[in-house]
């Protein structure tokens, strides 16, 4: 597999997060004066959107013909997702960081 372009990944990541925040802020509207400014992001909707986007990009992957091919690919993605979550939690524990304040309204 070719070496991943980490600069490109960082640019994509930043742009995706920025867009999610901008769309969420537009949908939310202005915060009334005197109220705390809180950005509400629909995490269930964001996760659903990212899952759909991932499927759209992966669908054209060469060699992805059978249900078994798809299963192997999704198991690889699931493994990377688990590793990413564990890495984030490890870094938080090392730095004393806190997870984003989240209220589950619509679970995914």
Short mmCIF file of N, CA, C and O in Angstrom, two decimals:
data_model
loop_
_atom_site.label_atom_id
_atom_site.label_comp_id
_atom_site.label_asym_id
_atom_site.label_seq_id
_atom_site.Cartn_x
_atom_site.Cartn_y
_atom_site.Cartn_z
N UNK A 1 0.84 -1.18 0.00
CA UNK A 1 0.00 0.00 0.00
C UNK A 1 0.88 1.24 0.00
O UNK A 1 1.89 1.30 0.68
N UNK A 2 0.48 2.24 -0.75
CA UNK A 2 1.24 3.48 -0.84
C UNK A 2 1.21 4.22 0.50
O UNK A 2 0.28 4.08 1.28
N UNK A 3 2.24 4.99 0.72
CA UNK A 3 2.35 5.81 1.92
C UNK A 3 1.22 6.85 1.93
O UNK A 3 0.95 7.49 0.90
N UNK A 4 0.56 7.01 3.05
CA UNK A 4 -0.53 7.99 3.14
C UNK A 4 0.04 9.40 3.26
O UNK A 4 1.05 9.62 3.94
N UNK A 5 -0.62 10.36 2.64
CA UNK A 5 -0.21 11.75 2.68
C UNK A 5 -0.86 12.39 3.92
O UNK A 5 -2.04 12.77 3.90
N UNK A 6 -0.07 12.51 4.99
CA UNK A 6 -0.60 13.01 6.27
C UNK A 6 -1.03 14.47 6.20
O UNK A 6 -1.98 14.87 6.87
N UNK A 7 -0.36 15.26 5.37
CA UNK A 7 -0.76 16.67 5.23
C UNK A 7 -2.15 16.76 4.58
O UNK A 7 -3.00 17.54 5.02
N UNK A 8 -2.37 15.94 3.57
CA UNK A 8 -3.68 15.89 2.90
C UNK A 8 -4.75 15.41 3.87
O UNK A 8 -5.85 15.99 3.93
N UNK A 9 -4.43 14.41 4.66
CA UNK A 9 -5.38 13.90 5.66
C UNK A 9 -5.75 15.00 6.65
O UNK A 9 -6.93 15.20 6.97
N UNK A 10 -4.76 15.75 7.12
CA UNK A 10 -5.02 16.84 8.08
C UNK A 10 -5.90 17.92 7.45
O UNK A 10 -6.81 18.45 8.11
N UNK A 11 -5.65 18.24 6.17
CA UNK A 11 -6.47 19.24 5.48
C UNK A 11 -7.91 18.75 5.35
O UNK A 11 -8.86 19.51 5.59
N UNK A 12 -8.09 17.50 4.93
CA UNK A 12 -9.44 16.95 4.80
C UNK A 12 -10.15 16.95 6.15
O UNK A 12 -11.32 17.37 6.25
N UNK A 13 -9.46 16.51 7.18
CA UNK A 13 -10.05 16.44 8.53
C UNK A 13 -10.52 17.83 8.97
O UNK A 13 -11.65 18.00 9.41
N UNK A 14 -9.64 18.81 8.84
CA UNK A 14 -9.99 20.17 9.24
C UNK A 14 -11.17 20.72 8.47
O UNK A 14 -12.07 21.35 9.03
N UNK A 15 -11.20 20.46 7.17
CA UNK A 15 -12.29 20.95 6.33
C UNK A 15 -13.62 20.28 6.67
O UNK A 15 -14.66 20.94 6.69
N UNK A 16 -13.57 18.99 6.94
CA UNK A 16 -14.80 18.27 7.30
C UNK A 16 -15.35 18.78 8.63
O UNK A 16 -16.54 19.06 8.75
N UNK A 17 -14.48 18.93 9.63
CA UNK A 17 -14.93 19.43 10.94
C UNK A 17 -15.47 20.85 10.80
O UNK A 17 -16.53 21.18 11.36
N UNK A 18 -14.78 21.69 10.04
CA UNK A 18 -15.24 23.07 9.84
C UNK A 18 -16.62 23.08 9.19
O UNK A 18 -17.51 23.84 9.61
N UNK A 19 -16.82 22.27 8.18
CA UNK A 19 -18.11 22.22 7.48
C UNK A 19 -19.22 21.74 8.40
O UNK A 19 -20.32 22.30 8.40
N UNK A 20 -18.93 20.72 9.20
CA UNK A 20 -19.93 20.22 10.16
C UNK A 20 -20.33 21.34 11.12
O UNK A 20 -21.53 21.54 11.38
N UNK A 21 -19.36 22.09 11.61
CA UNK A 21 -19.65 23.18 12.54
C UNK A 21 -20.43 24.30 11.85
O UNK A 21 -21.40 24.83 12.42
N UNK A 22 -20.05 24.65 10.62
CA UNK A 22 -20.74 25.72 9.91
C UNK A 22 -22.19 25.34 9.61
O UNK A 22 -23.10 26.16 9.81
N UNK A 23 -22.42 24.13 9.12
CA UNK A 23 -23.78 23.71 8.81
C UNK A 23 -24.61 23.65 10.09
O UNK A 23 -25.77 24.10 10.11
N UNK A 24 -24.02 23.14 11.16
CA UNK A 24 -24.74 23.06 12.43
C UNK A 24 -25.09 24.45 12.95
O UNK A 24 -26.21 24.68 13.43
N UNK A 25 -24.16 25.39 12.85
CA UNK A 25 -24.41 26.76 13.31
C UNK A 25 -25.49 27.42 12.47
O UNK A 25 -26.37 28.12 13.01
N UNK A 26 -25.46 27.21 11.15
CA UNK A 26 -26.49 27.79 10.28
C UNK A 26 -27.88 27.26 10.64
O UNK A 26 -28.85 28.01 10.66
N UNK A 27 -27.97 25.96 10.92
CA UNK A 27 -29.26 25.35 11.26
C UNK A 27 -29.75 25.84 12.62
O UNK A 27 -30.94 25.95 12.86
N UNK A 28 -28.82 26.10 13.50
CA UNK A 28 -29.15 26.50 14.87
C UNK A 28 -29.62 27.94 14.94
O UNK A 28 -30.49 28.28 15.73
N UNK A 29 -29.05 28.79 14.11
CA UNK A 29 -29.42 30.20 14.14
C UNK A 29 -28.67 30.96 15.21
O UNK A 29 -27.77 30.45 15.87
N UNK A 30 -29.06 32.19 15.38
CA UNK A 30 -28.39 33.09 16.34
C UNK A 30 -28.74 32.72 17.77
O UNK A 30 -29.87 32.34 18.07
N UNK A 31 -27.77 32.87 18.66
CA UNK A 31 -28.00 32.68 20.09
C UNK A 31 -28.57 33.98 20.65
O UNK A 31 -28.01 35.06 20.42
N UNK A 32 -29.70 33.90 21.35
CA UNK A 32 -30.28 35.12 21.93
C UNK A 32 -29.29 35.80 22.89
O UNK A 32 -28.51 35.11 23.55
N UNK A 33 -29.31 37.12 22.95
CA UNK A 33 -28.41 37.84 23.85
C UNK A 33 -28.59 37.36 25.29
O UNK A 33 -29.70 37.09 25.74
N UNK A 34 -27.48 37.24 25.99
CA UNK A 34 -27.53 36.84 27.39
C UNK A 34 -27.47 35.33 27.60
O UNK A 34 -27.24 34.87 28.71
N UNK A 35 -27.70 34.56 26.57
CA UNK A 35 -27.62 33.10 26.69
C UNK A 35 -26.21 32.64 26.34
O UNK A 35 -25.55 33.25 25.51
N UNK A 36 -25.76 31.56 26.98
CA UNK A 36 -24.41 31.06 26.64
C UNK A 36 -24.39 30.57 25.19
O UNK A 36 -25.36 30.01 24.70
N UNK A 37 -23.28 30.82 24.52
CA UNK A 37 -23.14 30.39 23.13
C UNK A 37 -22.69 28.92 23.12
O UNK A 37 -21.59 28.62 23.54
N UNK A 38 -23.56 28.07 22.67
CA UNK A 38 -23.29 26.64 22.58
C UNK A 38 -23.61 26.20 21.17
O UNK A 38 -24.66 26.52 20.63
N UNK A 39 -22.69 25.46 20.58
CA UNK A 39 -22.93 24.91 19.25
C UNK A 39 -23.47 23.50 19.41
O UNK A 39 -22.83 22.65 20.01
N UNK A 40 -24.66 23.27 18.90
CA UNK A 40 -25.28 21.96 18.97
C UNK A 40 -25.03 21.23 17.66
O UNK A 40 -25.39 21.73 16.59
N UNK A 41 -24.37 20.09 17.78
CA UNK A 41 -24.04 19.28 16.60
C UNK A 41 -24.77 17.95 16.74
O UNK A 41 -24.65 17.28 17.77
N UNK A 42 -25.53 17.59 15.73
CA UNK A 42 -26.26 16.33 15.76
C UNK A 42 -25.31 15.17 15.52
O UNK A 42 -25.01 14.83 14.38
N UNK A 43 -24.80 14.59 16.60
CA UNK A 43 -23.78 13.55 16.45
C UNK A 43 -24.32 12.32 15.72
O UNK A 43 -23.60 11.70 14.94
N UNK A 44 -25.57 11.96 15.95
CA UNK A 44 -26.14 10.81 15.23
C UNK A 44 -26.20 11.11 13.74
O UNK A 44 -25.86 10.26 12.91
N UNK A 45 -26.60 12.32 13.38
CA UNK A 45 -26.69 12.71 11.98
C UNK A 45 -25.29 12.80 11.35
O UNK A 45 -25.10 12.40 10.20
N UNK A 46 -24.34 13.33 12.10
CA UNK A 46 -22.97 13.42 11.59
C UNK A 46 -22.41 12.02 11.33
O UNK A 46 -21.84 11.75 10.28
N UNK A 47 -22.60 11.11 12.28
CA UNK A 47 -22.10 9.74 12.10
C UNK A 47 -22.79 9.06 10.93
O UNK A 47 -22.14 8.36 10.14
N UNK A 48 -24.09 9.26 10.77
CA UNK A 48 -24.81 8.67 9.64
C UNK A 48 -24.28 9.24 8.32
O UNK A 48 -24.06 8.50 7.36
N UNK A 49 -24.04 10.53 8.28
CA UNK A 49 -23.52 11.17 7.07
C UNK A 49 -22.13 10.64 6.73
O UNK A 49 -21.84 10.32 5.57
N UNK A 50 -21.26 10.55 7.73
CA UNK A 50 -19.91 10.05 7.48
C UNK A 50 -19.92 8.59 7.05
O UNK A 50 -19.13 8.17 6.20
N UNK A 51 -20.84 7.80 7.59
CA UNK A 51 -20.97 6.40 7.18
C UNK A 51 -21.42 6.31 5.73
O UNK A 51 -20.87 5.52 4.94
N UNK A 52 -22.38 7.14 5.35
CA UNK A 52 -22.84 7.17 3.95
C UNK A 52 -21.71 7.60 3.02
O UNK A 52 -21.51 7.00 1.95
N UNK A 53 -20.96 8.60 3.42
CA UNK A 53 -19.85 9.10 2.61
C UNK A 53 -18.78 8.03 2.46
O UNK A 53 -18.25 7.81 1.36
N UNK A 54 -18.47 7.34 3.54
CA UNK A 54 -17.48 6.27 3.50
C UNK A 54 -17.93 5.17 2.53
O UNK A 54 -17.15 4.70 1.69
N UNK A 55 -19.19 4.79 2.61
CA UNK A 55 -19.72 3.76 1.70
C UNK A 55 -19.63 4.22 0.25
O UNK A 55 -19.27 3.43 -0.64
N UNK A 56 -19.92 5.50 -0.01
CA UNK A 56 -19.85 6.02 -1.37
C UNK A 56 -18.44 5.96 -1.93
O UNK A 56 -18.23 5.61 -3.09
N UNK A 57 -17.44 6.29 -1.11
CA UNK A 57 -16.06 6.25 -1.57
C UNK A 57 -15.55 4.82 -1.70
O UNK A 57 -14.81 4.50 -2.62
N UNK A 58 -15.94 3.94 -0.78
CA UNK A 58 -15.44 2.56 -0.79
C UNK A 58 -16.10 1.69 -1.85
O UNK A 58 -15.52 0.71 -2.30
N UNK A 59 -17.30 2.05 -2.26
CA UNK A 59 -18.06 1.23 -3.20
C UNK A 59 -17.26 0.96 -4.48
O UNK A 59 -17.37 -0.11 -5.07
N UNK A 60 -16.45 1.89 -4.90
CA UNK A 60 -15.71 1.74 -6.15
C UNK A 60 -14.33 1.10 -5.95
O UNK A 60 -13.54 1.04 -6.88
N UNK A 61 -14.04 0.62 -4.75
CA UNK A 61 -12.75 -0.01 -4.48
C UNK A 61 -12.58 -1.26 -5.34
O UNK A 61 -13.45 -2.13 -5.33
N UNK A 62 -11.47 -1.35 -6.07
CA UNK A 62 -11.24 -2.57 -6.87
C UNK A 62 -11.18 -3.81 -5.97
O UNK A 62 -10.65 -3.77 -4.86
N UNK A 63 -11.75 -4.91 -6.45
CA UNK A 63 -11.72 -6.16 -5.71
C UNK A 63 -12.81 -6.28 -4.66
O UNK A 63 -12.80 -7.20 -3.85
N UNK A 64 -13.73 -5.36 -4.65
CA UNK A 64 -14.82 -5.38 -3.68
C UNK A 64 -16.07 -5.90 -4.38
O UNK A 64 -16.98 -5.16 -4.70
N UNK A 65 -16.07 -7.21 -4.64
CA UNK A 65 -17.11 -7.81 -5.47
C UNK A 65 -18.13 -8.63 -4.67
O UNK A 65 -19.32 -8.60 -4.97
N UNK A 66 -17.67 -9.38 -3.69
CA UNK A 66 -18.54 -10.32 -3.00
C UNK A 66 -18.86 -9.83 -1.59
O UNK A 66 -18.16 -8.96 -1.06
N UNK A 67 -19.89 -10.40 -0.97
CA UNK A 67 -20.16 -10.07 0.44
C UNK A 67 -18.95 -10.33 1.33
O UNK A 67 -18.70 -9.57 2.27
N UNK A 68 -18.18 -11.36 1.02
CA UNK A 68 -16.97 -11.65 1.80
C UNK A 68 -15.93 -10.55 1.67
O UNK A 68 -15.27 -10.19 2.65
N UNK A 69 -15.78 -10.01 0.46
CA UNK A 69 -14.86 -8.89 0.24
C UNK A 69 -15.29 -7.69 1.08
O UNK A 69 -14.47 -7.03 1.72
N UNK A 70 -16.58 -7.42 1.06
CA UNK A 70 -17.11 -6.28 1.82
C UNK A 70 -16.92 -6.52 3.31
O UNK A 70 -16.52 -5.61 4.05
N UNK A 71 -17.17 -7.74 3.78
CA UNK A 71 -17.00 -8.06 5.20
C UNK A 71 -15.55 -7.85 5.63
O UNK A 71 -15.28 -7.25 6.68
N UNK A 72 -14.59 -8.32 4.85
CA UNK A 72 -13.18 -8.14 5.20
C UNK A 72 -12.82 -6.65 5.27
O UNK A 72 -12.13 -6.22 6.19
N UNK A 73 -13.31 -5.88 4.32
CA UNK A 73 -13.04 -4.45 4.32
C UNK A 73 -13.65 -3.78 5.55
O UNK A 73 -13.00 -2.97 6.22
N UNK A 74 -14.89 -4.11 5.86
CA UNK A 74 -15.54 -3.47 7.01
C UNK A 74 -14.89 -3.90 8.33
O UNK A 74 -14.84 -3.12 9.28
N UNK A 75 -14.38 -5.12 8.40
CA UNK A 75 -13.66 -5.56 9.60
C UNK A 75 -12.36 -4.76 9.77
O UNK A 75 -11.99 -4.38 10.88
N UNK A 76 -11.69 -4.46 8.66
CA UNK A 76 -10.48 -3.63 8.72
C UNK A 76 -10.82 -2.22 9.19
O UNK A 76 -10.14 -1.65 10.05
N UNK A 77 -11.90 -1.66 8.65
CA UNK A 77 -12.33 -0.32 9.06
C UNK A 77 -12.72 -0.32 10.54
O UNK A 77 -12.36 0.60 11.28
N UNK A 78 -13.45 -1.33 10.98
CA UNK A 78 -13.86 -1.42 12.38
C UNK A 78 -12.64 -1.48 13.29
O UNK A 78 -12.61 -0.84 14.35
N UNK A 79 -11.63 -2.22 12.89
CA UNK A 79 -10.40 -2.33 13.67
C UNK A 79 -9.71 -0.97 13.78
O UNK A 79 -9.26 -0.58 14.86
N UNK A 80 -9.64 -0.24 12.67
CA UNK A 80 -9.03 1.10 12.69
C UNK A 80 -9.84 2.06 13.55
O UNK A 80 -9.28 2.90 14.26
N UNK A 81 -11.16 1.94 13.51
CA UNK A 81 -12.02 2.80 14.32
C UNK A 81 -11.81 2.52 15.82
O UNK A 81 -11.66 3.45 16.62
N UNK A 82 -11.77 1.24 16.18
CA UNK A 82 -11.52 0.88 17.59
C UNK A 82 -10.17 1.40 18.04
O UNK A 82 -10.03 1.97 19.13
N UNK A 83 -9.14 1.22 17.20
CA UNK A 83 -7.79 1.69 17.55
C UNK A 83 -7.78 3.21 17.72
O UNK A 83 -7.13 3.74 18.63
N UNK A 84 -8.50 3.91 16.85
CA UNK A 84 -8.56 5.38 16.94
C UNK A 84 -9.21 5.84 18.23
O UNK A 84 -8.73 6.77 18.88
N UNK A 85 -10.31 5.20 18.60
CA UNK A 85 -11.00 5.55 19.85
C UNK A 85 -10.09 5.29 21.04
O UNK A 85 -9.98 6.13 21.95
N UNK A 86 -9.43 4.15 21.06
CA UNK A 86 -8.52 3.83 22.18
C UNK A 86 -7.36 4.81 22.24
O UNK A 86 -6.94 5.22 23.33
N UNK A 87 -6.83 5.23 21.07
CA UNK A 87 -5.73 6.20 21.04
C UNK A 87 -6.19 7.55 21.59
O UNK A 87 -5.47 8.18 22.37
N UNK A 88 -7.37 7.99 21.20
CA UNK A 88 -7.90 9.26 21.71
C UNK A 88 -8.07 9.19 23.23
O UNK A 88 -7.69 10.11 23.95
N UNK A 89 -8.62 8.08 23.73
CA UNK A 89 -8.80 7.93 25.18
C UNK A 89 -7.46 7.89 25.92
O UNK A 89 -7.33 8.44 27.00
N UNK A 90 -6.46 7.24 25.30
CA UNK A 90 -5.13 7.18 25.91
C UNK A 90 -4.53 8.58 26.01
O UNK A 90 -4.02 8.99 27.05
N UNK A 91 -4.62 9.34 24.91
CA UNK A 91 -4.09 10.71 24.91
C UNK A 91 -4.81 11.59 25.91
O UNK A 91 -4.20 12.42 26.59
N UNK A 92 -6.13 11.42 26.04
CA UNK A 92 -6.88 12.19 27.04
C UNK A 92 -6.40 11.87 28.44
O UNK A 92 -6.25 12.76 29.27
N UNK A 93 -6.20 10.58 28.72
CA UNK A 93 -5.74 10.17 30.05
C UNK A 93 -4.36 10.75 30.35
O UNK A 93 -4.08 11.18 31.47
N UNK A 94 -3.49 10.80 29.33
CA UNK A 94 -2.14 11.34 29.52
C UNK A 94 -2.15 12.85 29.72
O UNK A 94 -1.32 13.38 30.45
N UNK A 95 -3.06 13.55 29.08
CA UNK A 95 -3.06 15.01 29.12
C UNK A 95 -4.08 15.59 30.10
O UNK A 95 -4.09 16.80 30.33
N UNK A 96 -4.95 14.74 30.64
CA UNK A 96 -5.99 15.23 31.54
C UNK A 96 -7.14 15.87 30.80
O UNK A 96 -7.96 16.58 31.39
N UNK A 97 -7.22 15.64 29.49
CA UNK A 97 -8.29 16.21 28.68
C UNK A 97 -9.63 15.57 28.99
O UNK A 97 -9.72 14.51 29.60
N UNK A 98 -10.67 16.25 28.57
CA UNK A 98 -12.03 15.76 28.77
C UNK A 98 -12.69 15.53 27.42
O UNK A 98 -12.43 16.27 26.47
N UNK A 99 -13.56 14.54 27.33
CA UNK A 99 -14.29 14.37 26.07
C UNK A 99 -15.22 15.56 25.84
O UNK A 99 -15.53 16.31 26.77
N UNK A 100 -15.64 15.73 24.60
CA UNK A 100 -16.58 16.81 24.30
C UNK A 100 -17.85 16.63 25.12
O UNK A 100 -18.31 15.49 25.31
N UNK A 101 -18.41 17.73 25.64
CA UNK A 101 -19.67 17.60 26.36
C UNK A 101 -20.76 17.18 25.39
O UNK A 101 -20.99 17.84 24.39
N UNK A 102 -21.38 16.06 25.65
CA UNK A 102 -22.34 15.50 24.72
C UNK A 102 -23.64 15.16 25.42
O UNK A 102 -23.63 14.65 26.55
N UNK A 103 -24.72 15.46 24.77
CA UNK A 103 -26.04 15.05 25.24
C UNK A 103 -26.63 14.21 24.12
O UNK A 103 -26.73 14.67 22.99
N UNK A 104 -26.96 12.97 24.42
CA UNK A 104 -27.52 12.09 23.40
C UNK A 104 -29.02 12.38 23.28
O UNK A 104 -29.78 12.24 24.23
N UNK A 105 -29.42 12.84 22.11
CA UNK A 105 -30.84 13.12 21.85
C UNK A 105 -31.40 11.99 21.01
O UNK A 105 -32.45 11.47 21.28
N UNK A 106 -30.66 11.60 20.00
CA UNK A 106 -31.06 10.58 19.06
C UNK A 106 -29.90 9.61 18.94
O UNK A 106 -28.94 9.90 18.24
N UNK A 107 -29.92 8.49 19.61
CA UNK A 107 -28.77 7.59 19.52
C UNK A 107 -28.70 6.99 18.14
O UNK A 107 -29.71 6.83 17.47
N UNK A 108 -27.48 6.65 17.73
CA UNK A 108 -27.27 6.14 16.38
C UNK A 108 -27.53 4.66 16.35
O UNK A 108 -26.94 3.80 16.66
#
